[in-house]
Coordinates of C-alpha atoms and ligand atoms in Angstrom, one line a residue:
M9 CA 39.4 76.7 74.5
T10 CA 40.5 74.1 77.1
K11 CA 41.9 76.6 79.6
K12 CA 40.5 74.9 82.7
K13 CA 43.2 73.6 84.9
S14 CA 42.6 69.9 85.1
P15 CA 42.5 68.4 88.6
S16 CA 45.7 66.8 90.0
A17 CA 45.3 63.7 87.8
K18 CA 48.9 64.1 86.5
G19 CA 49.6 61.8 83.5
S20 CA 45.9 61.1 83.0
N21 CA 44.6 61.4 79.4
A22 CA 42.5 64.4 80.3
S23 CA 45.5 66.3 81.7
R24 CA 47.7 65.4 78.8
T25 CA 45.0 66.6 76.3
A26 CA 44.6 69.9 78.2
T27 CA 48.4 70.5 78.3
R28 CA 48.7 69.7 74.6
A29 CA 45.8 71.9 73.6
K30 CA 47.3 74.8 75.6
A31 CA 50.8 74.3 74.1
A32 CA 49.3 74.3 70.5
D33 CA 47.0 77.2 71.3
S34 CA 49.6 79.7 72.3
A35 CA 52.4 78.3 70.1
P36 CA 53.2 80.5 67.2
P37 CA 52.9 78.9 63.8
P38 CA 56.3 77.7 62.5
R39 CA 58.4 80.5 61.1
L40 CA 60.2 78.6 58.4
S41 CA 63.2 80.5 57.2
G42 CA 63.2 80.9 53.4
D43 CA 66.3 81.7 51.4
S44 CA 65.5 85.4 51.3
A45 CA 67.2 86.8 54.4
D46 CA 66.2 90.3 55.5
P47 CA 69.2 92.3 56.3
A48 CA 68.3 95.0 58.8
G49 CA 69.7 97.6 56.5
W50 CA 67.1 97.2 53.8
H51 CA 64.9 100.2 53.1
P52 CA 61.1 99.8 53.4
D53 CA 60.7 99.7 49.6
T54 CA 63.1 96.8 49.3
R55 CA 61.5 95.0 52.1
M56 CA 58.1 95.3 50.5
I57 CA 59.5 93.4 47.5
H58 CA 61.7 90.8 49.1
G59 CA 60.8 90.7 52.8
G60 CA 59.5 87.5 54.3
V61 CA 59.8 85.3 51.2
L62 CA 59.7 81.6 51.8
R63 CA 61.1 80.1 48.6
S64 CA 60.3 76.4 47.9
D65 CA 62.8 73.9 46.4
F66 CA 61.5 74.8 43.0
K67 CA 63.1 78.2 43.4
E68 CA 60.2 80.3 42.1
T69 CA 60.7 84.0 41.6
A70 CA 57.2 85.1 42.7
E71 CA 55.9 83.9 46.0
A72 CA 54.2 80.5 45.7
I73 CA 50.4 80.2 46.4
Y74 CA 50.0 77.4 48.8
M75 CA 46.3 76.8 48.1
T76 CA 45.8 74.0 50.5
S77 CA 43.7 73.6 53.6
G78 CA 45.9 71.0 55.3
F79 CA 49.3 69.4 55.3
V80 CA 50.4 65.8 55.5
Y81 CA 52.6 63.9 57.9
S82 CA 55.0 61.1 57.1
S83 CA 54.0 59.3 60.3
A84 CA 51.5 59.3 63.2
E85 CA 54.4 60.3 65.4
E86 CA 55.1 63.3 63.2
A87 CA 51.4 64.4 63.5
E88 CA 51.6 64.0 67.2
A89 CA 54.7 66.1 67.4
A90 CA 53.1 68.8 65.2
F91 CA 50.1 69.0 67.5
A92 CA 52.2 69.1 70.6
N93 CA 54.3 71.8 68.8
T94 CA 57.5 70.0 69.5
K95 CA 58.2 70.0 65.8
P96 CA 57.3 73.3 64.2
R97 CA 55.4 72.9 61.0
F98 CA 52.3 73.9 59.1
V99 CA 49.3 72.0 60.4
Y100 CA 46.1 73.5 59.0
S101 CA 45.5 76.7 57.0
R102 CA 42.8 78.0 59.5
F103 CA 45.8 79.1 61.6
S104 CA 49.0 78.8 59.6
N105 CA 49.8 78.7 55.9
P106 CA 53.1 79.6 54.1
T107 CA 51.6 82.2 51.7
V108 CA 49.7 83.9 54.5
Q109 CA 52.8 83.8 56.6
M110 CA 54.8 85.5 53.9
F111 CA 52.3 88.4 54.0
E112 CA 52.4 88.5 57.8
S113 CA 56.2 88.6 57.8
R114 CA 56.4 91.3 55.2
M115 CA 53.9 93.4 57.0
T116 CA 55.8 92.9 60.3
L117 CA 58.9 94.2 58.7
L118 CA 57.1 97.2 57.2
E119 CA 55.4 98.2 60.4
G120 CA 58.4 97.6 62.6
A121 CA 56.2 95.3 64.8
E122 CA 57.4 92.1 66.5
D123 CA 54.7 89.9 65.0
A124 CA 51.4 89.9 63.1
R125 CA 48.5 87.7 62.1
A126 CA 46.4 88.2 58.9
T127 CA 42.6 87.9 58.8
A128 CA 39.9 87.5 56.1
S129 CA 38.9 91.2 56.2
G130 CA 39.7 94.5 58.0
M131 CA 36.6 94.0 60.2
A132 CA 37.8 90.5 61.3
A133 CA 41.1 92.2 62.3
V134 CA 39.4 95.0 64.2
F135 CA 37.1 92.6 66.1
A136 CA 39.8 90.0 66.8
S137 CA 42.2 92.7 68.1
L138 CA 39.6 93.7 70.7
A139 CA 37.7 90.5 71.5
C140 CA 41.0 88.5 72.0
Q141 CA 41.9 90.8 75.0
L142 CA 38.6 91.8 76.5
K143 CA 36.2 90.1 78.9
A144 CA 32.9 90.9 80.6
G145 CA 33.4 93.8 83.1
D146 CA 36.1 95.5 81.1
R147 CA 36.0 99.1 79.9
V148 CA 36.9 100.4 76.5
V149 CA 37.4 104.1 75.6
A150 CA 37.2 104.9 71.9
A151 CA 37.2 108.0 69.6
D152 CA 33.7 108.3 68.2
A153 CA 34.7 109.2 64.6
L154 CA 35.0 105.7 63.3
F155 CA 34.5 103.5 60.2
G156 CA 30.8 102.5 60.4
S157 CA 31.4 98.8 61.3
C158 CA 34.0 99.7 63.9
Q159 CA 31.4 101.9 65.5
Y160 CA 28.9 99.0 65.5
I161 CA 31.4 96.7 67.2
L162 CA 32.0 99.2 70.0
A163 CA 28.5 100.6 70.4
E164 CA 26.5 97.4 69.8
I165 CA 28.4 94.2 69.9
L166 CA 30.9 94.6 72.8
P167 CA 28.3 95.9 75.3
R168 CA 26.2 92.7 74.7
Y169 CA 29.1 90.8 76.2
G170 CA 29.2 92.9 79.3
I171 CA 32.0 95.3 78.1
E172 CA 31.4 99.0 78.8
T173 CA 32.3 101.2 75.9
V174 CA 32.8 105.0 76.2
L175 CA 32.9 107.0 72.9
I176 CA 34.4 110.4 73.0
D177 CA 35.5 113.2 70.6
G178 CA 39.0 111.9 69.7
R179 CA 40.3 115.4 69.0
D180 CA 39.6 116.6 72.6
L181 CA 42.5 115.7 75.0
G182 CA 40.4 116.9 77.9
A183 CA 37.8 114.3 77.0
W184 CA 40.4 111.6 76.8
R185 CA 41.8 112.6 80.2
K186 CA 38.4 112.5 81.8
A187 CA 37.4 109.2 80.2
L188 CA 40.8 107.6 81.1
S189 CA 40.6 108.7 84.7
K190 CA 39.2 105.2 85.5
P191 CA 40.9 101.9 85.0
T192 CA 40.4 100.9 81.4
A193 CA 41.3 97.8 79.5
A194 CA 41.6 99.1 75.9
V195 CA 41.6 102.2 73.8
F196 CA 40.5 102.1 70.2
L197 CA 40.9 104.9 67.7
E198 CA 41.2 105.7 64.0
T199 CA 43.3 108.6 62.8
P200 CA 42.7 110.3 60.3
S201 CA 39.1 109.3 60.8
N202 CA 36.6 108.2 58.1
P203 CA 35.2 110.4 56.6
G204 CA 35.7 113.5 58.6
L205 CA 39.5 113.2 58.5
R206 CA 39.8 114.1 62.2
I207 CA 43.2 113.6 63.8
V208 CA 43.9 112.0 67.2
D209 CA 47.1 113.0 69.0
L210 CA 48.7 109.5 69.1
K211 CA 51.5 110.3 71.6
A212 CA 49.3 112.2 74.1
V213 CA 46.5 109.5 74.0
C214 CA 48.9 106.6 74.3
D215 CA 50.5 108.2 77.4
L216 CA 47.1 108.8 79.0
A217 CA 45.9 105.3 78.1
H218 CA 48.9 103.6 79.6
K219 CA 48.4 105.4 82.8
A220 CA 44.9 104.0 83.0
G221 CA 46.3 100.5 82.3
A222 CA 44.8 100.3 78.8
S223 CA 46.3 98.7 75.7
V224 CA 46.0 101.0 72.7
V225 CA 44.6 99.7 69.4
V226 CA 45.0 102.0 66.3
D227 CA 43.1 101.4 63.1
N228 CA 45.7 102.9 60.8
V229 CA 43.9 102.3 57.4
F230 CA 43.6 106.0 56.3
A231 CA 47.3 106.7 57.1
T232 CA 48.7 103.4 55.8
P233 CA 51.9 101.8 57.2
L234 CA 54.0 104.2 55.2
L235 CA 52.6 107.5 56.3
Q236 CA 52.2 106.9 60.1
K237 CA 53.8 104.6 62.6
P238 CA 51.5 104.3 65.6
L239 CA 53.9 101.9 67.4
E240 CA 56.5 104.7 67.5
Y241 CA 54.0 106.9 69.5
G242 CA 53.3 104.2 72.0
A243 CA 50.4 102.2 70.5
D244 CA 50.3 98.6 71.4
V245 CA 48.4 97.1 68.5
V246 CA 47.9 98.3 64.9
V247 CA 45.2 97.0 62.6
Y248 CA 44.6 97.4 58.9
S249 CA 42.0 96.6 56.4
A250 CA 44.4 95.4 53.7
T251 CA 41.5 95.6 51.3
K252 CA 42.3 99.3 51.0
H253 CA 45.7 100.7 50.0
I254 CA 47.6 97.4 50.6
D255 CA 45.7 95.6 47.9
G256 CA 45.0 98.9 46.3
Q257 CA 43.6 97.4 43.1
G258 CA 40.1 96.4 44.2
R259 CA 40.7 92.7 44.1
A260 CA 40.7 91.2 47.5
L261 CA 39.5 91.6 51.1
G262 CA 42.0 91.1 53.9
G263 CA 43.1 92.4 57.2
I264 CA 46.0 92.2 59.6
V265 CA 46.8 92.8 63.3
L266 CA 50.3 93.7 64.4
G267 CA 51.8 94.0 67.9
S268 CA 54.2 92.6 70.4
R269 CA 55.1 88.9 70.2
S270 CA 53.4 88.2 73.5
F271 CA 50.2 89.9 72.5
I272 CA 50.1 88.0 69.2
N273 CA 51.1 84.6 70.5
D274 CA 49.3 84.6 73.9
K275 CA 46.1 86.6 73.1
L276 CA 45.5 86.8 69.3
Q277 CA 46.7 83.5 68.1
P278 CA 44.4 81.3 70.2
F279 CA 41.4 83.6 69.4
L280 CA 42.0 83.3 65.7
R281 CA 42.9 79.6 65.7
H282 CA 39.6 78.7 67.3
T283 CA 37.2 81.3 65.8
G284 CA 38.7 81.0 62.2
P285 CA 38.5 84.3 60.4
S286 CA 41.4 83.2 58.2
L287 CA 42.8 84.9 55.2
S288 CA 42.8 82.8 52.0
P289 CA 46.2 82.0 50.6
M290 CA 45.0 83.4 47.3
N291 CA 44.2 86.8 48.9
A292 CA 47.4 86.7 50.8
W293 CA 49.3 86.4 47.5
L294 CA 47.4 89.3 46.0
L295 CA 48.2 91.4 49.1
L296 CA 51.9 90.5 48.8
K297 CA 51.8 91.8 45.2
G298 CA 50.0 94.9 46.4
L299 CA 52.8 95.6 48.9
E300 CA 55.4 95.5 46.1
T301 CA 53.9 98.7 44.6
L302 CA 52.5 100.3 47.7
E303 CA 55.1 103.0 48.0
L304 CA 54.9 104.0 44.3
R305 CA 51.2 104.1 44.4
L306 CA 51.0 106.1 47.6
D307 CA 53.5 108.7 46.5
R308 CA 51.4 109.3 43.4
Q309 CA 48.1 109.2 45.1
C310 CA 49.1 111.5 48.0
A311 CA 50.5 114.0 45.5
S312 CA 47.3 113.9 43.4
A313 CA 45.2 114.1 46.5
L314 CA 47.0 117.3 47.7
R315 CA 46.6 118.8 44.2
V316 CA 42.9 117.9 44.0
A317 CA 42.3 119.2 47.5
Q318 CA 43.9 122.6 46.5
F319 CA 41.8 122.6 43.4
L320 CA 38.5 121.9 45.3
A321 CA 39.4 124.6 47.9
S322 CA 39.3 127.2 45.1
Q323 CA 35.8 126.2 44.0
K324 CA 32.9 128.5 44.9
K325 CA 30.3 125.7 45.2
I326 CA 32.3 124.0 47.9
E327 CA 32.0 125.2 51.5
T328 CA 34.8 123.4 53.2
V329 CA 37.6 121.0 52.0
L330 CA 39.0 118.6 54.6
Y331 CA 42.5 117.3 53.8
P332 CA 45.1 116.8 56.5
G333 CA 47.8 118.1 54.2
L334 CA 46.1 121.5 53.6
K335 CA 47.0 124.3 55.9
S336 CA 43.3 125.1 56.3
H337 CA 42.7 121.7 58.0
P338 CA 42.0 122.6 61.7
Q339 CA 44.6 120.0 62.9
H340 CA 47.1 120.5 60.1
A341 CA 50.0 121.0 62.6
L342 CA 49.3 117.8 64.4
A343 CA 48.8 115.8 61.2
K344 CA 52.1 117.1 59.9
R345 CA 53.8 116.0 63.1
Q346 CA 52.6 112.4 63.0
M347 CA 52.1 111.8 59.3
K348 CA 54.6 111.9 56.5
A349 CA 51.9 113.1 54.0
G350 CA 48.2 114.0 54.0
G351 CA 47.0 110.7 52.6
T352 CA 44.8 109.7 49.7
L353 CA 41.4 110.8 50.9
V354 CA 39.8 114.2 50.6
S355 CA 36.4 115.1 52.1
F356 CA 34.4 118.2 51.2
D357 CA 31.1 119.8 51.8
L358 CA 29.0 120.9 48.8
K359 CA 26.5 123.7 49.0
G360 CA 23.0 122.4 48.6
G361 CA 23.1 119.5 51.1
K362 CA 22.1 116.0 49.9
A363 CA 20.5 117.2 46.7
G364 CA 23.7 119.1 45.8
A365 CA 25.9 116.2 46.6
F366 CA 23.8 113.8 44.6
R367 CA 23.7 116.1 41.6
F368 CA 27.5 116.3 41.8
L369 CA 28.0 112.5 42.1
N370 CA 25.6 111.8 39.3
A371 CA 27.4 114.2 37.0
L372 CA 30.8 112.6 37.4
K373 CA 32.0 110.8 34.3
L374 CA 35.5 109.4 35.3
I375 CA 35.3 109.2 39.1
L376 CA 33.3 106.2 40.1
I377 CA 30.6 106.0 42.9
S378 CA 31.8 103.3 45.3
N379 CA 32.3 103.0 49.1
N380 CA 35.7 101.4 48.8
L381 CA 38.9 103.4 49.1
G382 CA 42.6 103.4 48.6
D383 CA 42.0 101.9 45.1
S384 CA 44.0 102.7 41.9
K385 CA 40.6 104.0 40.6
S386 CA 39.3 107.2 42.1
L387 CA 36.2 106.5 44.0
T388 CA 33.7 108.7 45.6
T389 CA 30.8 108.2 48.1
H390 CA 28.2 110.2 50.0
P391 CA 28.9 109.0 53.6
A392 CA 25.5 110.2 55.1
T393 CA 23.5 107.9 52.9
T394 CA 26.0 105.0 52.5
T395 CA 28.9 104.2 54.9
H396 CA 27.4 106.2 57.8
Q397 CA 23.7 105.9 57.0
R398 CA 23.1 103.7 60.1
L399 CA 24.4 106.3 62.5
G400 CA 21.4 108.6 62.1
P401 CA 21.5 112.4 61.9
E402 CA 22.5 113.1 65.5
L403 CA 25.6 110.9 65.6
R404 CA 26.5 112.0 62.1
R405 CA 26.4 115.6 63.2
Q406 CA 28.7 114.8 66.2
Q407 CA 31.2 113.3 63.8
G408 CA 31.0 116.2 61.4
I409 CA 29.3 114.3 58.6
G410 CA 26.9 116.7 56.9
D411 CA 24.3 115.9 54.2
G412 CA 26.5 117.8 51.7
M413 CA 29.7 115.9 52.5
V414 CA 31.4 113.9 49.8
R415 CA 34.4 111.6 50.4
L416 CA 36.8 111.2 47.5
S417 CA 39.5 108.5 47.4
V418 CA 42.1 109.7 44.9
G419 CA 43.4 107.0 42.6
L420 CA 46.2 106.7 40.1
E421 CA 44.7 108.5 37.1
A422 CA 46.3 111.6 35.7
P423 CA 45.4 114.4 38.1
E424 CA 44.5 116.7 35.2
D425 CA 41.7 114.2 34.2
L426 CA 40.4 114.1 37.8
E427 CA 40.3 117.9 38.0
A428 CA 38.5 118.1 34.7
D429 CA 35.9 115.6 35.8
L430 CA 35.4 117.4 39.2
A431 CA 35.1 120.8 37.5
Q432 CA 32.5 119.6 35.0
A433 CA 30.5 117.8 37.8
L434 CA 30.6 121.0 40.0
K435 CA 28.8 122.8 37.2
A436 CA 25.8 120.5 37.8
V437 CA 25.5 121.5 41.5
Ligands
PLP528 C1 37.5 99.5 55.3 C2 37.8 99.8 56.7 C3 37.7 98.8 57.7 C4 37.1 97.5 57.4 O1 37.8 96.7 56.5 P1 37.2 95.6 55.5 O2 38.4 95.0 54.8 O3 36.2 96.2 54.6 O4 36.5 94.6 56.4 C5 38.0 99.2 58.9 N1 38.5 100.4 59.3 C6 38.6 101.4 58.3 C7 39.2 102.7 58.7 C8 38.3 101.1 57.0 O5 38.5 102.1 56.1

């Protein structure tokens, strides 16, 4: 990025290039208005179907897939104006594309954020949301119960660039208070966490973080944009792996970062533009289609998850069931306060450790073994040997991931069939 101030040579080519690069860097991509307005009164379910549509002159019903890497100019002057950002238009799909923009606009409306940028995967979104605002010498405080790759970014990658990272038990407000007693640049957390379904008090942590000067980034994948609104509790940035519930049908990877217009335009946009973790227009289209049915799917999946959690809690071969929507969850009251429902994931500890868990998984007939989640198909995984294998036994113990733990992502199947499959597999334990 040409951020260096050029010496006084006003009007020289070098200074013009630097100014132009800066203007284009921080300029938002054009927000072309389509003919689908978004009256403020629309409910979220309506917005998820019509929000952000850019309809072309062909007046298509479904959103168009602009499968193009670049865009053409009618003259050299127009190209110059596009790069100087004096004429807003699409320039190059690494940083702006109409189909991707429709997905970003729809997500912005859904989250209640000022702006958003989509990325190729959830991890690209997580990394960009932190890397775009941090520099050597900065300090980050994070809850330790994290998705495996988020943990790797915080514990392994950021420290290599001279960023200090402090990982604490996200449930413990005393630990947050202590860690945030020093100036801090950013806070990162996930709630509910994967796979232990631990809850972080969003309001209390955002207040403490802001006093320490930190910007709060929340990975809201497990709660989804419908069940929990981190911005309302004071979070500054929300990130999603859209691969999960937003696609929800196991077809596409994607991610998105949402926040204030100034964060998105001044910090995130230049980072994404020049490092290039761009979402494909094809995947953006699949994610738009996913949003159209998100509420229906989530309603059904949350209801089934609660039912399955209650069923599992009544089984003798299961030691503990973790589900934020169950009264027995140690942080049920907090979960109820900040989430609309308990979510689509249930974790439970089987008697018999790893051997017991493996016997159970291998006996399942309907529920598939897969590390993905939020899918229409019910999926199950053994975190200690898959998603959280890399952590090693000590870190797993700290995060409450035992050898007998199984994580179940409840899908759209008839709950009776899921219960029958779980019951017959439990017989094998
Ligand atoms: C899946 C997931 C990610 C990573 O998303 P990808 O799309 O797989 O890159 C990050 N955080 C959480 C909580 C996740 O579940």
